[in-house]
Coordinates of C-alpha atoms in Angstrom, one line a residue:
Chain A
X1 CA 0.0 0.0 0.0
X2 CA 1.4 3.3 -1.0
X3 CA 1.6 6.0 1.7
X4 CA 2.1 9.6 1.2
X5 CA 2.7 11.6 4.4
X6 CA 1.3 15.0 3.6
X7 CA 3.2 17.9 5.1
X8 CA 0.6 19.2 7.5
X9 CA -0.3 15.8 9.0
X10 CA 3.3 14.5 8.9
X11 CA 4.0 12.7 12.1
X12 CA 0.5 11.5 12.8
X13 CA 0.1 10.2 9.2
X14 CA 3.5 8.5 9.3
X15 CA 2.3 6.6 12.4
X16 CA -0.9 5.7 10.7
X17 CA 0.7 4.5 7.6
X18 CA 3.3 2.6 9.6
X19 CA 0.5 0.9 11.4
X20 CA -1.2 -0.1 8.2
X21 CA 2.1 -1.4 6.7
X22 CA 2.9 -3.2 9.9
X23 CA -0.4 -5.0 9.8
X24 CA 0.3 -5.9 6.2
X25 CA 3.7 -7.3 7.0
X26 CA 2.6 -9.1 10.1
X27 CA 0.2 -11.1 8.1
X28 CA 2.6 -11.8 5.2
X29 CA 1.9 -15.5 5.5
X30 CA -1.7 -14.8 4.7
X31 CA -0.8 -12.6 1.7
X32 CA -3.0 -14.6 -0.6
X33 CA -6.1 -13.5 1.4
X34 CA -5.3 -9.8 1.5
X35 CA -7.7 -7.9 -0.8
X36 CA -7.5 -4.2 -1.5
X37 CA -10.5 -2.6 -3.2
X38 CA -10.4 0.9 -4.6
X39 CA -13.5 3.0 -5.0
X40 CA -14.4 6.6 -5.2
X41 CA -16.9 9.4 -5.4
X42 CA -17.1 12.9 -6.6
X43 CA -19.2 15.9 -7.4
X44 CA -18.9 18.5 -10.1
X45 CA -21.1 21.5 -9.7
X46 CA -21.8 25.1 -10.6
X47 CA -23.3 27.4 -8.0
X48 CA -24.5 31.0 -8.3
X49 CA -25.8 33.4 -5.7
X50 CA -28.1 36.4 -6.4
X51 CA -26.8 38.4 -3.5
X52 CA -23.5 40.0 -4.3
X53 CA -23.0 41.7 -0.9
X54 CA -21.6 38.5 0.6
X55 CA -20.3 35.0 -0.4
X56 CA -22.1 31.7 -0.3
X57 CA -19.9 28.8 0.9
X58 CA -20.4 25.1 1.0
X59 CA -18.9 24.8 4.5
X60 CA -17.2 27.1 7.0
X61 CA -13.6 26.2 6.0
X62 CA -14.1 27.8 2.5
X63 CA -12.6 31.3 2.2
X64 CA -15.0 32.5 -0.5
X65 CA -17.7 31.5 -3.0
X66 CA -20.4 32.8 -5.3
X67 CA -22.0 36.1 -4.6
X68 CA -19.6 38.9 -3.9
X69 CA -16.3 37.2 -4.8
X70 CA -17.5 35.0 -7.7
X71 CA -20.2 34.5 -10.2
X72 CA -20.9 31.0 -11.3
X73 CA -18.3 28.8 -9.5
X74 CA -17.6 25.2 -8.8
X75 CA -16.0 25.8 -5.4
X76 CA -18.8 25.1 -2.9
X77 CA -19.4 21.4 -3.6
X78 CA -17.0 20.1 -6.2
X79 CA -14.7 17.4 -4.9
X80 CA -13.2 14.0 -5.7
X81 CA -12.6 11.3 -3.1
X82 CA -10.7 8.1 -3.5
X83 CA -11.0 5.2 -1.0
X84 CA -8.9 2.1 -0.5
X85 CA -10.5 -0.7 1.6
X86 CA -8.1 -3.4 2.6
X87 CA -9.2 -6.7 4.1
X88 CA -6.1 -8.1 5.9
X89 CA -7.5 -11.0 7.9
X90 CA -11.1 -12.1 8.5
X91 CA -11.2 -9.7 11.5
X92 CA -8.8 -6.9 10.5
X93 CA -9.4 -4.4 7.8
X94 CA -8.3 -0.9 7.0
X95 CA -9.5 2.1 5.1
X96 CA -7.7 5.1 3.6
X97 CA -9.8 7.9 2.1
X98 CA -8.3 10.9 0.4
X99 CA -10.4 13.8 -0.6
X100 CA -9.7 16.9 -2.8
X101 CA -12.1 19.8 -2.2
X102 CA -12.0 23.6 -2.0
X103 CA -10.2 24.1 1.3
X104 CA -9.4 26.9 3.8
X105 CA -6.4 28.0 1.6
X106 CA -8.6 28.3 -1.5
X107 CA -7.0 25.3 -3.1
X108 CA -8.0 21.7 -3.9
X109 CA -5.1 20.1 -2.1
X110 CA -5.8 16.4 -1.4
X111 CA -6.2 15.7 2.3
X112 CA -6.4 12.5 4.2
X113 CA -10.0 12.3 5.2
X114 CA -9.7 8.9 6.9
X115 CA -7.0 6.4 7.7
X116 CA -7.9 3.8 10.1
X117 CA -7.7 0.1 11.1
X118 CA -10.8 -1.7 12.0
X119 CA -11.0 -4.8 14.2
X120 CA -14.1 -6.9 14.1
X121 CA -14.2 -8.3 17.7
X122 CA -17.4 -10.2 17.1
X123 CA -19.8 -10.0 14.1
X124 CA -21.7 -7.2 15.9
X125 CA -18.9 -5.3 17.6
X126 CA -16.0 -3.5 15.9
X127 CA -13.3 -1.1 17.0
X128 CA -11.5 1.4 14.8
X129 CA -8.2 3.2 15.5
X130 CA -6.9 6.1 13.6
X131 CA -8.6 8.9 11.6
X132 CA -12.4 8.1 11.3
X133 CA -15.4 10.1 10.2
X134 CA -16.9 12.4 12.8
X135 CA -20.4 11.1 13.3
X136 CA -22.2 14.2 14.7
X137 CA -25.3 14.3 12.4
X138 CA -27.3 11.6 10.6
X139 CA -25.4 11.7 7.3
X140 CA -22.2 13.2 8.7
X141 CA -20.3 10.1 7.5
X142 CA -21.3 10.6 3.9
X143 CA -21.8 14.4 3.7
X144 CA -19.1 14.5 1.1
X145 CA -20.7 11.7 -1.1
X146 CA -23.2 13.5 -3.2
X147 CA -24.4 10.2 -4.7
X148 CA -25.6 9.0 -1.3
X149 CA -27.7 12.0 -0.6
X150 CA -30.9 13.4 -2.2
X151 CA -29.9 17.1 -2.1
X152 CA -26.9 18.9 -3.6
X153 CA -25.5 19.4 0.0
X154 CA -26.9 18.5 3.5
X155 CA -28.8 21.6 4.8
X156 CA -26.1 23.9 6.0
X157 CA -28.1 25.3 8.9
X158 CA -27.6 22.0 10.6
X159 CA -24.4 20.6 9.1
X160 CA -22.2 23.7 9.3
X161 CA -22.6 23.9 13.1
X162 CA -19.7 21.4 13.5
X163 CA -17.3 22.1 10.6
X164 CA -14.9 19.3 11.4
X165 CA -15.4 16.1 9.4
X166 CA -13.0 13.6 11.1
X167 CA -11.6 12.6 14.4
X168 CA -8.1 11.2 15.2
X169 CA -8.6 8.7 17.9
X170 CA -10.7 5.6 18.6
X171 CA -14.2 4.7 17.6
X172 CA -16.4 1.7 18.4
X173 CA -19.7 0.3 17.1
X174 CA -22.0 -2.3 18.6
X175 CA -25.0 -3.7 16.8
X176 CA -27.9 -5.5 18.7
X177 CA -31.5 -6.4 18.4
X178 CA -34.3 -5.4 20.7
X179 CA -37.6 -7.2 19.8
X180 CA -36.8 -7.3 16.1
X181 CA -35.6 -3.6 16.0
X182 CA -32.0 -3.3 14.9
X183 CA -30.0 -0.9 17.1
X184 CA -26.4 0.3 16.4
X185 CA -24.6 2.1 19.2
X186 CA -21.5 4.1 18.4
X187 CA -19.1 5.9 20.6
X188 CA -15.8 7.7 19.8
X189 CA -13.0 9.8 21.4
X190 CA -10.4 11.9 19.7
X191 CA -9.2 15.2 18.5
X192 CA -8.9 17.2 15.3
X193 CA -7.3 20.3 13.9
X194 CA -9.5 23.3 13.1
X195 CA -8.4 25.0 9.9
X196 CA -10.4 28.0 8.8
X197 CA -9.6 30.9 6.6
X198 CA -9.5 33.4 9.5
X199 CA -8.0 31.2 12.3
X200 CA -6.6 27.9 13.2
X201 CA -7.2 25.9 16.3
X202 CA -7.6 22.5 17.8
X203 CA -10.6 20.5 19.0
X204 CA -9.6 18.2 21.8
X205 CA -11.3 15.9 24.3
X206 CA -13.8 15.3 21.5
X207 CA -16.2 12.5 22.2
X208 CA -19.6 11.4 21.2
X209 CA -22.2 8.7 21.5
X210 CA -25.1 7.9 19.2
X211 CA -27.7 5.2 18.6
X212 CA -29.5 4.4 15.4
X213 CA -32.7 2.4 15.4
X214 CA -33.7 0.5 12.3
X215 CA -37.5 0.0 12.0
X216 CA -37.2 -1.2 8.4
X217 CA -38.4 1.8 6.3
X218 CA -37.9 4.1 9.3
X219 CA -34.6 5.0 10.8
X220 CA -34.3 7.1 13.9
X221 CA -31.0 8.4 15.4
X222 CA -30.2 10.3 18.6
X223 CA -26.8 11.5 19.5
X224 CA -24.6 13.7 21.7
X225 CA -21.3 15.3 20.9
X226 CA -18.9 17.3 23.0
X227 CA -15.5 19.0 22.3
X228 CA -13.2 21.6 23.7
X229 CA -12.1 24.1 21.1
X230 CA -9.2 26.4 21.3
X231 CA -8.3 29.0 18.6
X232 CA -4.7 30.0 18.2
X233 CA -5.3 33.4 16.6
X234 CA -7.7 34.3 19.4
X235 CA -4.7 33.9 21.7
X236 CA -3.3 37.0 20.2
X237 CA -6.4 38.9 21.3
X238 CA -6.2 37.6 24.8
X239 CA -2.5 38.4 25.0
X240 CA -3.4 41.9 23.8
X241 CA -6.1 42.2 26.5
X242 CA -3.8 40.8 29.2
X243 CA -1.0 43.2 28.2
X244 CA -3.3 46.2 28.0
X245 CA -4.8 45.3 31.4
X246 CA -1.5 44.7 33.1
X247 CA -0.1 48.0 31.8
X248 CA -3.1 50.0 33.0
X249 CA -3.1 48.2 36.4
X250 CA 0.2 49.9 37.0
X251 CA -1.4 53.3 36.8
X252 CA -3.6 53.7 39.9
X253 CA -6.3 55.9 38.4
X254 CA -6.7 53.6 35.4
X255 CA -6.3 50.4 37.4
X256 CA -10.0 49.5 37.5
X257 CA -10.2 49.7 33.7
X258 CA -7.1 47.6 33.5
X259 CA -8.8 45.0 35.7
X260 CA -11.8 45.0 33.4
X261 CA -9.5 44.1 30.5
X262 CA -7.8 41.4 32.5
X263 CA -11.2 40.0 33.4
X264 CA -12.3 40.0 29.8
X265 CA -9.2 38.1 28.9
X266 CA -9.9 35.4 31.5
X267 CA -13.6 35.3 30.8
X268 CA -13.2 34.8 27.1
X269 CA -10.2 32.6 27.2
X270 CA -10.7 30.4 24.2
X271 CA -9.2 27.4 25.8
X272 CA -12.3 27.0 27.8
X273 CA -14.7 27.0 24.9
X274 CA -17.0 23.9 25.2
X275 CA -19.0 22.9 22.1
X276 CA -21.8 20.4 22.4
X277 CA -24.4 19.1 20.0
X278 CA -27.5 17.2 21.0
X279 CA -29.1 15.7 17.9
X280 CA -32.2 13.9 16.8
X281 CA -32.9 12.7 13.3
X282 CA -35.2 10.4 11.3
X283 CA -35.5 9.1 7.7
X284 CA -38.6 7.4 6.3
X285 CA -37.7 5.8 3.0
X286 CA -40.2 3.1 1.9
X287 CA -39.0 3.5 -1.7
X288 CA -41.7 6.0 -3.0
X289 CA -41.8 8.8 -0.5
X290 CA -38.6 10.1 1.2
X291 CA -39.1 12.1 4.3
X292 CA -36.1 13.1 6.3
X293 CA -35.5 15.6 9.2
X294 CA -33.0 16.5 11.9
X295 CA -32.9 18.7 14.9
X296 CA -29.6 19.9 16.5
X297 CA -29.2 21.8 19.7
X298 CA -25.8 23.4 19.9
X299 CA -24.4 24.3 23.3
X300 CA -21.6 26.9 23.2
X301 CA -20.0 29.3 25.6
X302 CA -17.5 32.1 25.7
X303 CA -16.8 33.4 22.2
X304 CA -19.1 31.0 20.5
X305 CA -22.9 31.6 20.4
X306 CA -25.3 28.8 21.2
X307 CA -27.4 27.8 18.3
X308 CA -30.3 25.6 17.3
X309 CA -31.1 24.2 13.9
X310 CA -33.4 21.9 12.1
X311 CA -34.5 20.8 8.7
X312 CA -37.3 18.8 7.1
X313 CA -37.0 17.3 3.6
X314 CA -39.8 15.6 1.6
X315 CA -39.4 14.0 -1.7
X316 CA -41.0 11.4 -4.0
X317 CA -39.5 8.9 -6.3
X318 CA -40.9 9.0 -9.8
X319 CA -38.8 6.3 -11.5
X320 CA -35.3 7.8 -11.8
X321 CA -36.5 11.2 -10.7
X322 CA -36.6 12.4 -7.1
X323 CA -38.0 15.9 -6.7
X324 CA -37.7 17.3 -3.1
X325 CA -38.5 20.3 -1.0
X326 CA -36.6 21.3 2.1
X327 CA -37.1 23.8 4.9
X328 CA -34.2 24.5 7.2
X329 CA -33.5 27.1 9.8
X330 CA -30.8 28.0 12.3
X331 CA -31.1 30.5 15.2
X332 CA -28.5 31.6 17.6
X333 CA -28.5 33.5 20.9
X334 CA -26.8 36.8 20.4
X335 CA -24.0 37.3 22.8
X336 CA -22.6 40.8 23.1
X337 CA -19.3 40.8 25.0
X338 CA -18.7 43.3 27.7
X339 CA -16.4 46.1 26.7
X340 CA -13.4 48.0 28.1
X341 CA -14.9 51.3 29.2
X342 CA -13.1 54.1 27.2
X343 CA -14.4 57.2 29.1
X344 CA -11.7 58.8 31.2
X345 CA -8.8 57.3 29.2
X346 CA -6.2 59.5 27.5
X347 CA -6.6 59.5 23.7
X348 CA -4.0 57.0 22.6
X349 CA -5.0 54.6 25.3
X350 CA -8.7 55.0 24.5
X351 CA -7.8 54.2 20.9
X352 CA -6.1 51.0 22.0
X353 CA -9.1 50.1 24.1
X354 CA -11.5 50.7 21.2
X355 CA -9.4 48.5 19.0
X356 CA -9.5 45.7 21.5
X357 CA -13.2 46.1 21.9
X358 CA -13.8 45.9 18.2
X359 CA -11.6 42.8 17.9
X360 CA -13.5 41.1 20.8
X361 CA -16.9 42.0 19.3
X362 CA -15.7 40.7 15.9
X363 CA -14.6 37.4 17.4
X364 CA -17.9 36.8 19.1
X365 CA -20.5 38.2 16.7
X366 CA -18.8 36.5 13.8
X367 CA -19.9 33.1 15.0
X368 CA -23.7 33.3 15.5
X369 CA -25.6 32.3 12.4
X370 CA -29.3 33.0 11.9
X371 CA -31.0 32.2 8.6
X372 CA -33.6 30.0 7.1
X373 CA -33.8 28.4 3.7
X374 CA -36.6 27.1 1.5
X375 CA -35.1 24.8 -1.1
X376 CA -36.6 23.1 -4.1
X377 CA -34.7 20.6 -6.2
X378 CA -34.6 17.4 -8.1
X379 CA -32.3 14.5 -8.4
X380 CA -32.2 12.5 -11.7
X381 CA -30.5 9.1 -11.7
X382 CA -29.6 9.5 -15.3
X383 CA -27.3 6.5 -15.7
X384 CA -25.6 3.9 -13.6
X385 CA -23.3 5.5 -11.0
X386 CA -24.2 9.0 -12.0
X387 CA -26.9 11.4 -10.9
X388 CA -27.7 15.0 -11.8
X389 CA -29.2 17.5 -9.5
X390 CA -30.8 21.0 -9.9
X391 CA -31.5 22.9 -6.7
X392 CA -32.7 26.4 -5.9
X393 CA -32.4 27.7 -2.4
X394 CA -34.1 30.9 -1.2
X395 CA -32.1 32.0 1.9
X396 CA -33.4 34.7 4.3
X397 CA -31.0 36.3 6.8
X398 CA -32.3 37.0 10.3
X399 CA -31.5 40.0 12.5
X400 CA -27.9 41.2 11.9
X401 CA -26.7 37.8 10.9
X402 CA -24.9 36.9 7.7
X403 CA -26.1 33.3 8.3
X404 CA -23.9 30.6 6.9
X405 CA -22.4 33.1 4.3
X406 CA -19.1 35.0 4.7
X407 CA -17.2 38.0 3.5
X408 CA -20.1 40.4 4.1
X409 CA -19.4 43.7 2.5
X410 CA -20.3 47.1 4.0
X411 CA -23.4 47.2 1.7
X412 CA -24.8 44.0 3.2
X413 CA -28.4 44.6 4.2
X414 CA -29.5 42.8 7.4
X415 CA -32.6 40.8 6.8
X416 CA -32.0 40.5 3.1
X417 CA -32.2 37.4 0.9
X418 CA -30.1 35.3 -1.4
X419 CA -31.2 32.9 -4.1
X420 CA -28.6 30.2 -4.6
X421 CA -28.9 28.1 -7.7
X422 CA -26.9 24.8 -7.9
X423 CA -26.4 22.4 -10.8
X424 CA -24.5 19.3 -9.8
X425 CA -23.4 15.9 -11.1
X426 CA -22.5 13.2 -8.6
X427 CA -20.7 10.0 -9.4
X428 CA -19.4 6.9 -7.7
X429 CA -16.9 4.4 -9.1
Chain B
X1 CA -68.9 -32.3 -35.4
X2 CA -66.8 -34.4 -33.1
X3 CA -63.7 -34.1 -35.4
X4 CA -64.1 -30.3 -35.5
X5 CA -64.4 -30.2 -31.7
X6 CA -61.2 -32.2 -31.5
X7 CA -59.6 -29.9 -34.0
X8 CA -60.7 -26.9 -32.0
X9 CA -59.4 -28.6 -28.8
X10 CA -56.1 -29.3 -30.5
X11 CA -55.9 -25.7 -31.7
X12 CA -56.8 -24.4 -28.2
X13 CA -54.2 -26.7 -26.6
X14 CA -51.6 -25.7 -29.1
X15 CA -52.3 -22.0 -28.5
X16 CA -52.2 -22.6 -24.8
X17 CA -48.8 -24.3 -25.1
X18 CA -47.4 -21.6 -27.2
X19 CA -48.7 -18.9 -24.8
X20 CA -47.2 -20.9 -21.9
X21 CA -43.8 -21.1 -23.8
X22 CA -44.0 -17.4 -24.4
X23 CA -44.7 -16.7 -20.7
X24 CA -41.8 -19.0 -19.7
X25 CA -39.2 -17.2 -21.8
X26 CA -40.5 -13.7 -21.3
X27 CA -38.2 -12.0 -18.7
X28 CA -41.0 -9.9 -17.3
X29 CA -42.5 -13.0 -15.8
X30 CA -39.3 -14.8 -14.7
X31 CA -39.5 -15.6 -11.1
X32 CA -36.6 -15.1 -8.8
X33 CA -36.0 -17.3 -5.8
X34 CA -33.5 -17.3 -2.9
X35 CA -31.4 -20.5 -2.7
X36 CA -28.9 -22.2 -0.5
X37 CA -27.0 -25.5 -0.9
X38 CA -29.3 -28.5 -0.6
X39 CA -27.1 -29.6 2.3
X40 CA -27.1 -26.1 4.0
X41 CA -28.0 -25.6 7.6
X42 CA -29.8 -22.4 6.6
X43 CA -33.6 -22.9 6.9
X44 CA -36.5 -21.1 5.2
X45 CA -36.2 -17.3 5.4
X46 CA -38.9 -14.6 5.8
X47 CA -39.0 -11.7 3.4
X48 CA -37.7 -9.4 6.2
X49 CA -34.8 -11.7 6.9
X50 CA -33.9 -11.8 3.2
X51 CA -33.9 -8.0 3.0
X52 CA -31.8 -7.7 6.1
X53 CA -29.2 -10.2 5.0
X54 CA -28.8 -8.7 1.5
X55 CA -28.6 -5.2 2.9
X56 CA -25.9 -6.2 5.2
X57 CA -27.9 -5.4 8.3
X58 CA -27.4 -8.9 9.8
X59 CA -25.0 -11.7 9.2
X60 CA -26.8 -14.4 11.2
X61 CA -30.3 -16.0 10.9
X62 CA -31.2 -17.9 14.1
X63 CA -27.8 -18.8 15.1
X64 CA -26.5 -19.7 11.6
X65 CA -24.0 -17.4 9.9
X66 CA -25.2 -16.3 6.4
X67 CA -23.1 -14.8 3.7
X68 CA -25.1 -13.2 0.7
X69 CA -23.9 -13.2 -2.9
X70 CA -25.2 -11.0 -5.7
X71 CA -25.6 -11.3 -9.4
X72 CA -23.8 -8.6 -11.3
X73 CA -25.0 -5.0 -11.5
X74 CA -27.3 -4.6 -14.5
X75 CA -28.5 -8.2 -14.4
X76 CA -32.3 -8.3 -14.8
X77 CA -32.7 -11.1 -12.2
X78 CA -30.8 -8.9 -9.7
X79 CA -33.0 -5.9 -10.3
X80 CA -36.1 -8.1 -9.9
X81 CA -34.8 -9.6 -6.7
X82 CA -34.1 -6.2 -5.1
X83 CA -37.4 -4.8 -6.3
X84 CA -39.4 -7.8 -5.0
X85 CA -37.7 -8.6 -1.7
X86 CA -36.0 -5.4 -0.7
X87 CA -38.2 -2.7 -2.4
X88 CA -35.3 -0.8 -3.9
X89 CA -34.6 0.1 -7.5
X90 CA -31.0 -0.2 -8.8
X91 CA -30.0 3.5 -8.2
X92 CA -31.7 3.4 -4.7
X93 CA -29.6 0.3 -3.8
X94 CA -26.5 2.0 -5.2
X95 CA -27.1 5.1 -3.0
X96 CA -27.7 2.8 0.0
X97 CA -24.4 1.0 -0.4
X98 CA -22.6 4.2 -1.2
X99 CA -23.6 5.4 2.3
X100 CA -22.1 2.3 3.8
X101 CA -19.0 2.0 1.7
X102 CA -18.1 5.6 2.0
X103 CA -18.6 5.7 5.7
X104 CA -16.5 2.5 6.2
X105 CA -19.5 0.7 7.7
X106 CA -19.8 -2.1 5.2
X107 CA -19.3 -3.6 1.7
X108 CA -21.9 -5.0 -0.7
X109 CA -22.1 -8.7 -1.3
X110 CA -19.7 -10.3 -3.8
X111 CA -20.9 -10.2 -7.4
X112 CA -21.2 -13.3 -9.6
X113 CA -21.8 -13.4 -13.3
X114 CA -24.8 -15.8 -13.7
X115 CA -27.1 -18.4 -12.2
X116 CA -24.5 -21.2 -12.5
X117 CA -21.9 -19.2 -10.6
X118 CA -24.4 -18.6 -7.8
X119 CA -25.2 -22.3 -7.6
X120 CA -21.5 -23.2 -7.5
X121 CA -20.9 -20.5 -4.7
X122 CA -23.7 -21.8 -2.5
X123 CA -22.5 -25.3 -2.9
X124 CA -18.9 -24.4 -2.1
X125 CA -19.9 -22.8 1.2
X126 CA -23.2 -24.0 2.9
X127 CA -23.5 -20.6 4.6
X128 CA -23.8 -18.8 1.4
X129 CA -27.1 -17.5 0.2
X130 CA -27.9 -16.3 -3.3
X131 CA -30.8 -15.7 -5.7
X132 CA -31.4 -17.2 -9.1
X133 CA -34.1 -17.5 -11.7
X134 CA -36.7 -20.0 -10.6
X135 CA -36.1 -22.0 -13.8
X136 CA -32.5 -22.5 -12.9
X137 CA -33.3 -24.4 -9.7
X138 CA -32.0 -27.9 -9.6
X139 CA -31.3 -30.7 -7.1
X140 CA -28.1 -29.1 -5.8
X141 CA -29.9 -26.2 -4.2
X142 CA -33.0 -25.6 -2.1
X143 CA -35.3 -22.6 -2.2
X144 CA -35.5 -20.7 1.1
X145 CA -37.6 -17.7 0.0
X146 CA -41.4 -17.6 0.7

């Protein structure tokens, strides 16, 4: 098996690849039985947004998109993924998935999406070690596989809340039956890097548990996810607040203001940000109708704003056609950070305080999305392994929010709308 | 009068035989059945059990291990099997397996080219279960579908 340690994930990936190769070598005597299957998926699409005061993006790691920065563009959802599944013994298998999509650097650099070893302890209980898919929402595992989903993209109001797609750690899955109802319980623990256009960070102590109940045509899923998030670039702001506060504390008349700055630094210290998601979802898919919905309650603190989101999709299979309608919405609790009072400060110092206040406000208010979308589209299974989709989304922004969009310009009107049109082709091979 | 009756009877029988022959060779009416080896410990399966086994939702029936095998994609018998027992069209089945393959949760059954290959596979391993055209059933296999 070929391994290609990519610069950013160097050490960790080398370890993973070594593990895979070691497994391969350890079972050299069973070489005849090792099978490696290659498969893949992809999407090519064109997206246009009617509102040119801000950019539509397919996920929060993309730096720009159609709207202000671009006209018709393929960046939101176009991607290619290649997957290698290796069966080493009857119990040990491994998977490597590499995906190329529009990333936080505005490039399509291939990244290792998954690289893990799976051990089947019993036919119903498996354990995976390495980089696995992060299973927060119902179709989180396959959010990148257009062919597996009815819509062009999973409703962003729900799916953008947790913008990480994988976890480096351990994951386990146990399947059992309760009175004829299949139940699959999954739990995981790990960490991930956060790479966004504006900042980088780390998600640690990430864990989750979810259960999927299979009632035949109806599938119901409930889950809980928790992580600690720290943002490296926010550290600069807190250093600034701490420095400012310490300096002012040395000057007796300004000491109280200095203390406020120090308190703000402590209060909003990004290393204490806890992110949770409590989720509930269901799919009813008897073969004719398709009805699918999810609800997600996002707990946040400090610089991130709590949010709640949900969507409902209804579609109907007419032969190879699947027209569908979706309504999705996200609301967030507005958090306005306390400010460093500027009255009574000498001009240059007041200027510094104002700058720090603006930076703090920008950090907090940039994270609370509020929008809703009515979406109409259709999927056409035109030939084997290929489908075409046409989707129109009417997005309405709430309050001051720029919703799930970014790069809002000074002429952005709060409460305005955007009509996003997407033409996509998905394929699997 | 008697001879014309017999003539008409013969004509009727001949027409009926022809119609029967047409029905037998017309793919729209070909019946698909689920089979295992005649010596297999796997017993009769319900429609739900068949669906669960072929969708990879379970690997045991009762306490017996079962391993499903498929006919190749595009095969008319395969499409008919999945429509009849699982209620999924070919693209719906593909999307279903895409979800499992690309989430690392499972792989579809091994694909075989024709009825004969399926019969050989079920006889090579008594835990294997496959589906073939009803007309291909012989003494080496037993039917386990309802």
